[in-house]
Structures are given as C-alpha cells and as structure tokens.
Coordinates of C-alpha atoms and ligand atoms in Angstrom, one line a residue:
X1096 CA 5.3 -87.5 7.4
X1097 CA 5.7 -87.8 11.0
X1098 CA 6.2 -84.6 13.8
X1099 CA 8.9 -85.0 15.8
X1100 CA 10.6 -82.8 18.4
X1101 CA 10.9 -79.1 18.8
X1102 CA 13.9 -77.5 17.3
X1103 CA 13.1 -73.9 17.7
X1104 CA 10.8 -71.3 19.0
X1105 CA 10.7 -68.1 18.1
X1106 CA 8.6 -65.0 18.8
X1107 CA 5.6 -66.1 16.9
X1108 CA 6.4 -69.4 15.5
X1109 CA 7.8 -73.1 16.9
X1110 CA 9.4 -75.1 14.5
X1111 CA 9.6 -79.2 14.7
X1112 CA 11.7 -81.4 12.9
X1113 CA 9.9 -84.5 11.0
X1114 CA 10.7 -88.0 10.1
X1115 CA 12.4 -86.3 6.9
X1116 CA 15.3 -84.2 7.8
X1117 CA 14.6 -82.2 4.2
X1118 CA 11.3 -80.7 5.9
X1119 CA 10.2 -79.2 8.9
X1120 CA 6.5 -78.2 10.2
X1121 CA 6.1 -74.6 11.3
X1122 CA 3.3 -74.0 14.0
X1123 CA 1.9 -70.5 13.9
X1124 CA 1.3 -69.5 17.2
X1125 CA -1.2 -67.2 18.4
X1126 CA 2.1 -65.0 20.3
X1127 CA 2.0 -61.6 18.7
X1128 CA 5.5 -59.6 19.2
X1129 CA 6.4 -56.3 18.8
X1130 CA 9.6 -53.8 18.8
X1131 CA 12.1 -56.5 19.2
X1132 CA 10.1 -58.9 21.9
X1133 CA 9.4 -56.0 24.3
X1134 CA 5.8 -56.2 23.8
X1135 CA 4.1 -59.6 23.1
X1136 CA 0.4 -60.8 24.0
X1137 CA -1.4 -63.4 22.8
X1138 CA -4.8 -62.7 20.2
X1139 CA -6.9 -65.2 19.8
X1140 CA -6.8 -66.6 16.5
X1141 CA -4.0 -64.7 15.5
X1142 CA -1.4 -68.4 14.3
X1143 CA -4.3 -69.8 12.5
X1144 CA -5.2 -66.4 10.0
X1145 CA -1.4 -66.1 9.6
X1146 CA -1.0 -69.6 8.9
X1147 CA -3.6 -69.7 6.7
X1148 CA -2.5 -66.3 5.0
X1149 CA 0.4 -67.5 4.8
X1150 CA -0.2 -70.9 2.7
X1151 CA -2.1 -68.5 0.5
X1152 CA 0.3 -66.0 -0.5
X1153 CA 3.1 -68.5 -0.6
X1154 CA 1.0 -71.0 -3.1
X1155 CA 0.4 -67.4 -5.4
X1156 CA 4.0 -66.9 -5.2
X1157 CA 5.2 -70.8 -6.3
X1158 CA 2.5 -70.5 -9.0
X1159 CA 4.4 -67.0 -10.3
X1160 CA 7.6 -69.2 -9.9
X1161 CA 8.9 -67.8 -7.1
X1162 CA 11.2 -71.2 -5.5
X1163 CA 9.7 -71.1 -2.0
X1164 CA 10.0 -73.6 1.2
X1165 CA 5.8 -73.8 1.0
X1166 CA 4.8 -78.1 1.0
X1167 CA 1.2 -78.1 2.4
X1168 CA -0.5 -77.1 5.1
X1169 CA -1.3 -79.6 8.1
X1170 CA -3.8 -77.8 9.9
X1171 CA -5.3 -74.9 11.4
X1172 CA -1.8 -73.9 12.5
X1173 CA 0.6 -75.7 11.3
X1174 CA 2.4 -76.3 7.6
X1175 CA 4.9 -78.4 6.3
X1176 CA 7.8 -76.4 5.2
X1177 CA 11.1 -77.8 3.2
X1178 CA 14.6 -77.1 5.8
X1179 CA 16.4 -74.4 4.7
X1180 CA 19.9 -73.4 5.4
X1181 CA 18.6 -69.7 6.9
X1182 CA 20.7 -66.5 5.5
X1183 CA 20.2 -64.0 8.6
X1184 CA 19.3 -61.0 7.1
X1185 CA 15.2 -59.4 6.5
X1186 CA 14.9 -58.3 2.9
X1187 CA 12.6 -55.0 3.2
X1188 CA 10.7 -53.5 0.1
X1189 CA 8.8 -50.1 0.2
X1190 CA 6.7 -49.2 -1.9
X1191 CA 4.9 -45.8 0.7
X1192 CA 7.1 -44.2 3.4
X1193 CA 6.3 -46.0 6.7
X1194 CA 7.8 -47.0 9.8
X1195 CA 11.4 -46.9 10.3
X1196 CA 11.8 -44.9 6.8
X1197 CA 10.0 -42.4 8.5
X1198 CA 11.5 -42.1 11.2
X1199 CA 15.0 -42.4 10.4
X1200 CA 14.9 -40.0 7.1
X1201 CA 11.5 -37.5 8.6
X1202 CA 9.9 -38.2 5.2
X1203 CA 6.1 -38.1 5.3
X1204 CA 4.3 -41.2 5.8
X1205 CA 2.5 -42.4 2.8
X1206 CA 4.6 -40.7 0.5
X1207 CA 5.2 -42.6 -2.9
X1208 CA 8.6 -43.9 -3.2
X1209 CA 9.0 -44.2 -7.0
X1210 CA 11.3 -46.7 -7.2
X1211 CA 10.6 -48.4 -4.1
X1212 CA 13.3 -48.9 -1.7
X1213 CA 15.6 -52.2 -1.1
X1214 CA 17.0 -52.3 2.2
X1215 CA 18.5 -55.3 4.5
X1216 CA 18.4 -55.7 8.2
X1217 CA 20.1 -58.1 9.8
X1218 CA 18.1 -60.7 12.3
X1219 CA 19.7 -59.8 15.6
X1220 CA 17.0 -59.2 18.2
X1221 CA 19.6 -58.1 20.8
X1222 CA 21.1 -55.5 18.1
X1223 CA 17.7 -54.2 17.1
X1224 CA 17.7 -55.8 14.0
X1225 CA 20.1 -52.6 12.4
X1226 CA 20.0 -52.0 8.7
X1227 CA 23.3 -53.2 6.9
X1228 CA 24.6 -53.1 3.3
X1229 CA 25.7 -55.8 0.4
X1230 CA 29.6 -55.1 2.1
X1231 CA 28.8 -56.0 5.6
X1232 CA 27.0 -59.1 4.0
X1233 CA 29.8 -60.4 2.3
X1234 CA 32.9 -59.1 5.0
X1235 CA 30.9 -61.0 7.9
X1236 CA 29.7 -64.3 5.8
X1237 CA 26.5 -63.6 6.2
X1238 CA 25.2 -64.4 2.5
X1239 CA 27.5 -64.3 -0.8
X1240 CA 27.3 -61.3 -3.7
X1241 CA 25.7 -63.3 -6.0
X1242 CA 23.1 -64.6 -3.3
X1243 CA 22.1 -61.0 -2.3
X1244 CA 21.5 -60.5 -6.0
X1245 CA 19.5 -63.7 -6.0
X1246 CA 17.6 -62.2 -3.3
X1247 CA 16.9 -58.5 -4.5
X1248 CA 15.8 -59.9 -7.9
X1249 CA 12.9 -62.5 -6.1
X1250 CA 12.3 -59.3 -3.3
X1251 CA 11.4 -57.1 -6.4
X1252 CA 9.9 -60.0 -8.1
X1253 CA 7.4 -60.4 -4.6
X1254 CA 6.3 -56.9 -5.1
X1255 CA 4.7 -57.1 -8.3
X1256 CA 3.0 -60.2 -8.0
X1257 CA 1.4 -59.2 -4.5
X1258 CA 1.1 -55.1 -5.2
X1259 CA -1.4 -56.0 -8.1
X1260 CA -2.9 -58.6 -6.0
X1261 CA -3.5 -56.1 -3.0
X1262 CA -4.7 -53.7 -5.5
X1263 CA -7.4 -56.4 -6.7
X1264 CA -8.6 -55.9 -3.3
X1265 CA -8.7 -52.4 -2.7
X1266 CA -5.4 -52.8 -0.8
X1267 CA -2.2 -51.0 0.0
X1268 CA 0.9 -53.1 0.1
X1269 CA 3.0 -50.4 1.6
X1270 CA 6.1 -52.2 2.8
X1271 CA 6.6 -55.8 3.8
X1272 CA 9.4 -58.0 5.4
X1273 CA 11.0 -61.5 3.3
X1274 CA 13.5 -63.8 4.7
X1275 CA 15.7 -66.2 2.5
X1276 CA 17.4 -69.7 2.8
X1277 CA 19.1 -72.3 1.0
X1278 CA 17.9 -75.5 -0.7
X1279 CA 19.5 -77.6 -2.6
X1280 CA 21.7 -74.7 -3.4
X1281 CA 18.6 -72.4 -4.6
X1282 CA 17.9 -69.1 -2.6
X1283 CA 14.4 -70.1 -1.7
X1284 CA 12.0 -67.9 -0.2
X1285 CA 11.4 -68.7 3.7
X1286 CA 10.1 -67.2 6.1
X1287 CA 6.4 -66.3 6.2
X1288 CA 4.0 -63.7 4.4
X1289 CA 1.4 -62.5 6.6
X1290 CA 0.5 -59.1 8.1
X1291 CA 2.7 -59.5 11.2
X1292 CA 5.7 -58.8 8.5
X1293 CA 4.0 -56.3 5.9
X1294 CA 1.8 -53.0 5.9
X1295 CA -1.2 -53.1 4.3
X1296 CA -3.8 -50.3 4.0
X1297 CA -7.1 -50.0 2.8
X1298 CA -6.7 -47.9 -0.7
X1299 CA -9.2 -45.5 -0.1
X1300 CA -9.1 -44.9 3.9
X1301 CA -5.8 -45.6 4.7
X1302 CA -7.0 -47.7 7.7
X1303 CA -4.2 -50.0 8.7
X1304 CA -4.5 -53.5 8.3
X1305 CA -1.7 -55.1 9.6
X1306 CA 0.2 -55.4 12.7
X1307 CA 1.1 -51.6 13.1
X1308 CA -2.6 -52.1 14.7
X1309 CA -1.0 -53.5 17.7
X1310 CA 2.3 -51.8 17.4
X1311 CA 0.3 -48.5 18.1
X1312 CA -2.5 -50.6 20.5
X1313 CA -5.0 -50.0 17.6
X1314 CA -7.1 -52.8 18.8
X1315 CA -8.9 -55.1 15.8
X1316 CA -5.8 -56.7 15.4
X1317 CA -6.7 -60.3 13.8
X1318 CA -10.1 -58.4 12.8
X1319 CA -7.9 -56.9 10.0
X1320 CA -6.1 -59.6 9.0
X1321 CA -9.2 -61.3 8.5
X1322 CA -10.6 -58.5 6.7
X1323 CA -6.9 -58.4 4.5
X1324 CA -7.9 -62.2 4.0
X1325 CA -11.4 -62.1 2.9
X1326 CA -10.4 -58.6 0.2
X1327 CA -7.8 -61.5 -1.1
X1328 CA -10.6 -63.7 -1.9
X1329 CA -9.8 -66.4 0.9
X1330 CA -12.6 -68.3 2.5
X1331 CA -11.8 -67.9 5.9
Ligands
TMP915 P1 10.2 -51.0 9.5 O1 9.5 -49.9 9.0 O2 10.0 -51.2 11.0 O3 11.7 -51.0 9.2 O4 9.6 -52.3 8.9 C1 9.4 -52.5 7.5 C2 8.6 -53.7 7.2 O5 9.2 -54.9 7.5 C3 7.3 -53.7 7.9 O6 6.3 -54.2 7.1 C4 7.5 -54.7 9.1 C5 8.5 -55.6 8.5 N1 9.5 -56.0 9.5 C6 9.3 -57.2 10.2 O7 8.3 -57.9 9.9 N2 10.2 -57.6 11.1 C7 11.3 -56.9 11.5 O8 12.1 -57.3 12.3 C8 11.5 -55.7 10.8 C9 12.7 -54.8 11.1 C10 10.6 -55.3 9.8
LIG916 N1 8.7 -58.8 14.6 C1 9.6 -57.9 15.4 C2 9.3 -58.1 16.9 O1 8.7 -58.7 17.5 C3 9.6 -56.5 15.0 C4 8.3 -55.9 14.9 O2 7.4 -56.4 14.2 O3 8.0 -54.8 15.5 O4 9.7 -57.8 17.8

C-alpha cells in the first residue's frame, strides 16, 4: 500500500488517497477545533492519542461486529481506512444531559436520560451543523429510510459496547458523535472515535475528560485523553 496525494483536509484530519482506490489513510493531526472552526489551536500530541484511541476503539467495535472502515494503523498518526461513500449527517447518542441538550431544552447537566436520546445533525459547518429529522433525510437525499435505520440500530449498538467499556474504567460515556458511509453497499461505521467527538467523565468526580476541556479553555486537554486512554487499558 502506497500514499499518494491529498484529497481532503478537514478541521482535524487530512485524508490521502493510496495506490488502492478501495482505501484511504487518514492522518490525525494535532489541529484541535472547536464551535464550528471558530476556535482551533494546535496541542501537542493531540493526532497521535486520537489516532491511537481511535484504532483502539474501532478494533473493540469490529470484534463486537460492528462493519467499520478500521484496516490498520500506519503510524503514530496515520491509519489505513477503507473509502467510503460518506452519508452527511452526525449520528448523536446521550446517555447524561450535556452540551447542546442542555442548552437547547434547560435540562440539568448530568441528568440521566433513560432511554438515551437519538438525534442527527447534519455536517454543514457554515449552517452550524443544525439538528434534522429521518424526513429531511430522505426529502433532501441525504441517506435513505432503511439506511437511517441501519444507522440508529449500529449508533445504539456503539453504546453498549463502549458504556460498559467506559464503566470498566471508572468512566462516564455521556454523549458521543458517529459518522456513517457506504461500502460495498454496507452502512459502515466511519468516522473516528476519540474524545474530540464524545464526553467522557470520570464516574466518581465528574471531571471532564474530553474535548469540552478546551471548549471551556479547561487546559489538560491531551492530559485527559491520555488519562481516558490508560483507564481503557491502552499502553500509551
Ligand atoms: P453537542 O452537545 O454539541 O450537540 O454534542 C454532542 C456530542 O457530539 C458531543 O460528544 C460532541 C459531539 N459532536 C461532535 O463531535 N461534532 C459535532 O459537530 C457535533 C455537533 C457534536
Ligand atoms: N468539531 C466541531 C468543530 O470544530 C464542533 C465541536 O466539537 O465543537 O468545530
């Protein structure tokens, strides 16, 4: 497998075509983003934890049977990914009110939500990323009926494998972020899993572990992610 030329870079990662035109290697960089772009600085070591968080979580998932674009990974920072044909919507589960939820219904945070919440957003930086429903999905083409099924059932699916996982840990999963493509005709899980896209507290504090520590210029960003890493077992 050969890197070849850049096809896309986003806030966080760069993604490269290969000498295969099924798969792709995604480069974690160490560009943290927040509130659609408007604030992004750079943390040291921040590509490689979330990189290697990443590979992590996504090797759990496969082994649970979740279809996922996950190969290998290639290094420090980068990982082979199969090409997916990208649906453009953010599937968001909650499992504690946070965030967003908060603000937009003035629910407590850290309130239970029993059974967690489903929502979609859809990827539009310039929008704000605004939360839409199955309709708008399926009047504007942006993923079928039976796909958004496809991807409830593996978003729901996520959440029990990685709550009890977290939980092994002494860890909170309270909300987290998945996005979706097509392979082979198979919704397949994209994307990446790392604490730029979830909330994770520690179970008995509370302390955030995740990137609401830069959000809210927490400092100890990558310090917690580490820290999430190392309560998941992973010998970073
Ligand atoms: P929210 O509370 O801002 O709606 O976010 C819910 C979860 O989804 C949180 O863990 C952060 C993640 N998320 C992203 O990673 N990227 C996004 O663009 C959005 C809207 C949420
Ligand atoms: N990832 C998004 C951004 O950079 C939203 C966020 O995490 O706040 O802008």
């Amino acid at each position: 497998m050969e890197k070849r030329e850049l096809l896309y870079s986003g806030k966080a990662k760069s993604v490269y075509t290969t000498d295969d035109p099924d798969y792709m290697v995604l480069e974690f960089r160490n560009d943290t983003s927040a509130f659609d772009g408007k604030k992004v600085e750079q943390l040291d070591r921040k590509g490689r934890i979330n990189n290697l968080f990443n590979a992590f979580i996504m090797q759990k998932l496969s082994d649970a049977g979740i279809p996922t674009h996950f190969e290998k990974l290639l290094s420090d920072n980068e990982a082979l990914v199969k090409k997916l044909d990208m649906i453009p919507l953010e599937c968001v589960v909650r499992n504690l009110a946070a965030g967003s939820l908060v603000r937009r219904l003035g629910v407590e945070e850290g309130k239970e939500l029993n059974p967690p919440t489903f929502e979609l957003f859809l990827k539009n930086d310039a929008l704000g990323d605004p939360m839409v429903n199955e309709s708008h999905a399926a009047t504007f083409g942006w993923a079928s009926e039976a796909q958004i099924a496809r991807m409830k059932e593996l978003t729901f699916k996520v959440n029990e494998i990685l709550k009890q996982m977290f939980l092994d840990g002494d860890m909170l999963l309270v909300d987290y972020k998945l996005e979706f493509g097509v392979f082979n005709g198979e919704v397949t899980l994209g994307d990446e899993f790392s604490p730029d896209g979830c909330r994770l507290w520690d179970k008995n504090t509370r302390e955030k572990m995740d990137k609401d520590r830069f959000r809210q210029g927490l400092g100890g960003v990558v310090e917690g992610y580490e820290e999430a890493a190392r309560r998941l077992g992973m010998d970073i």
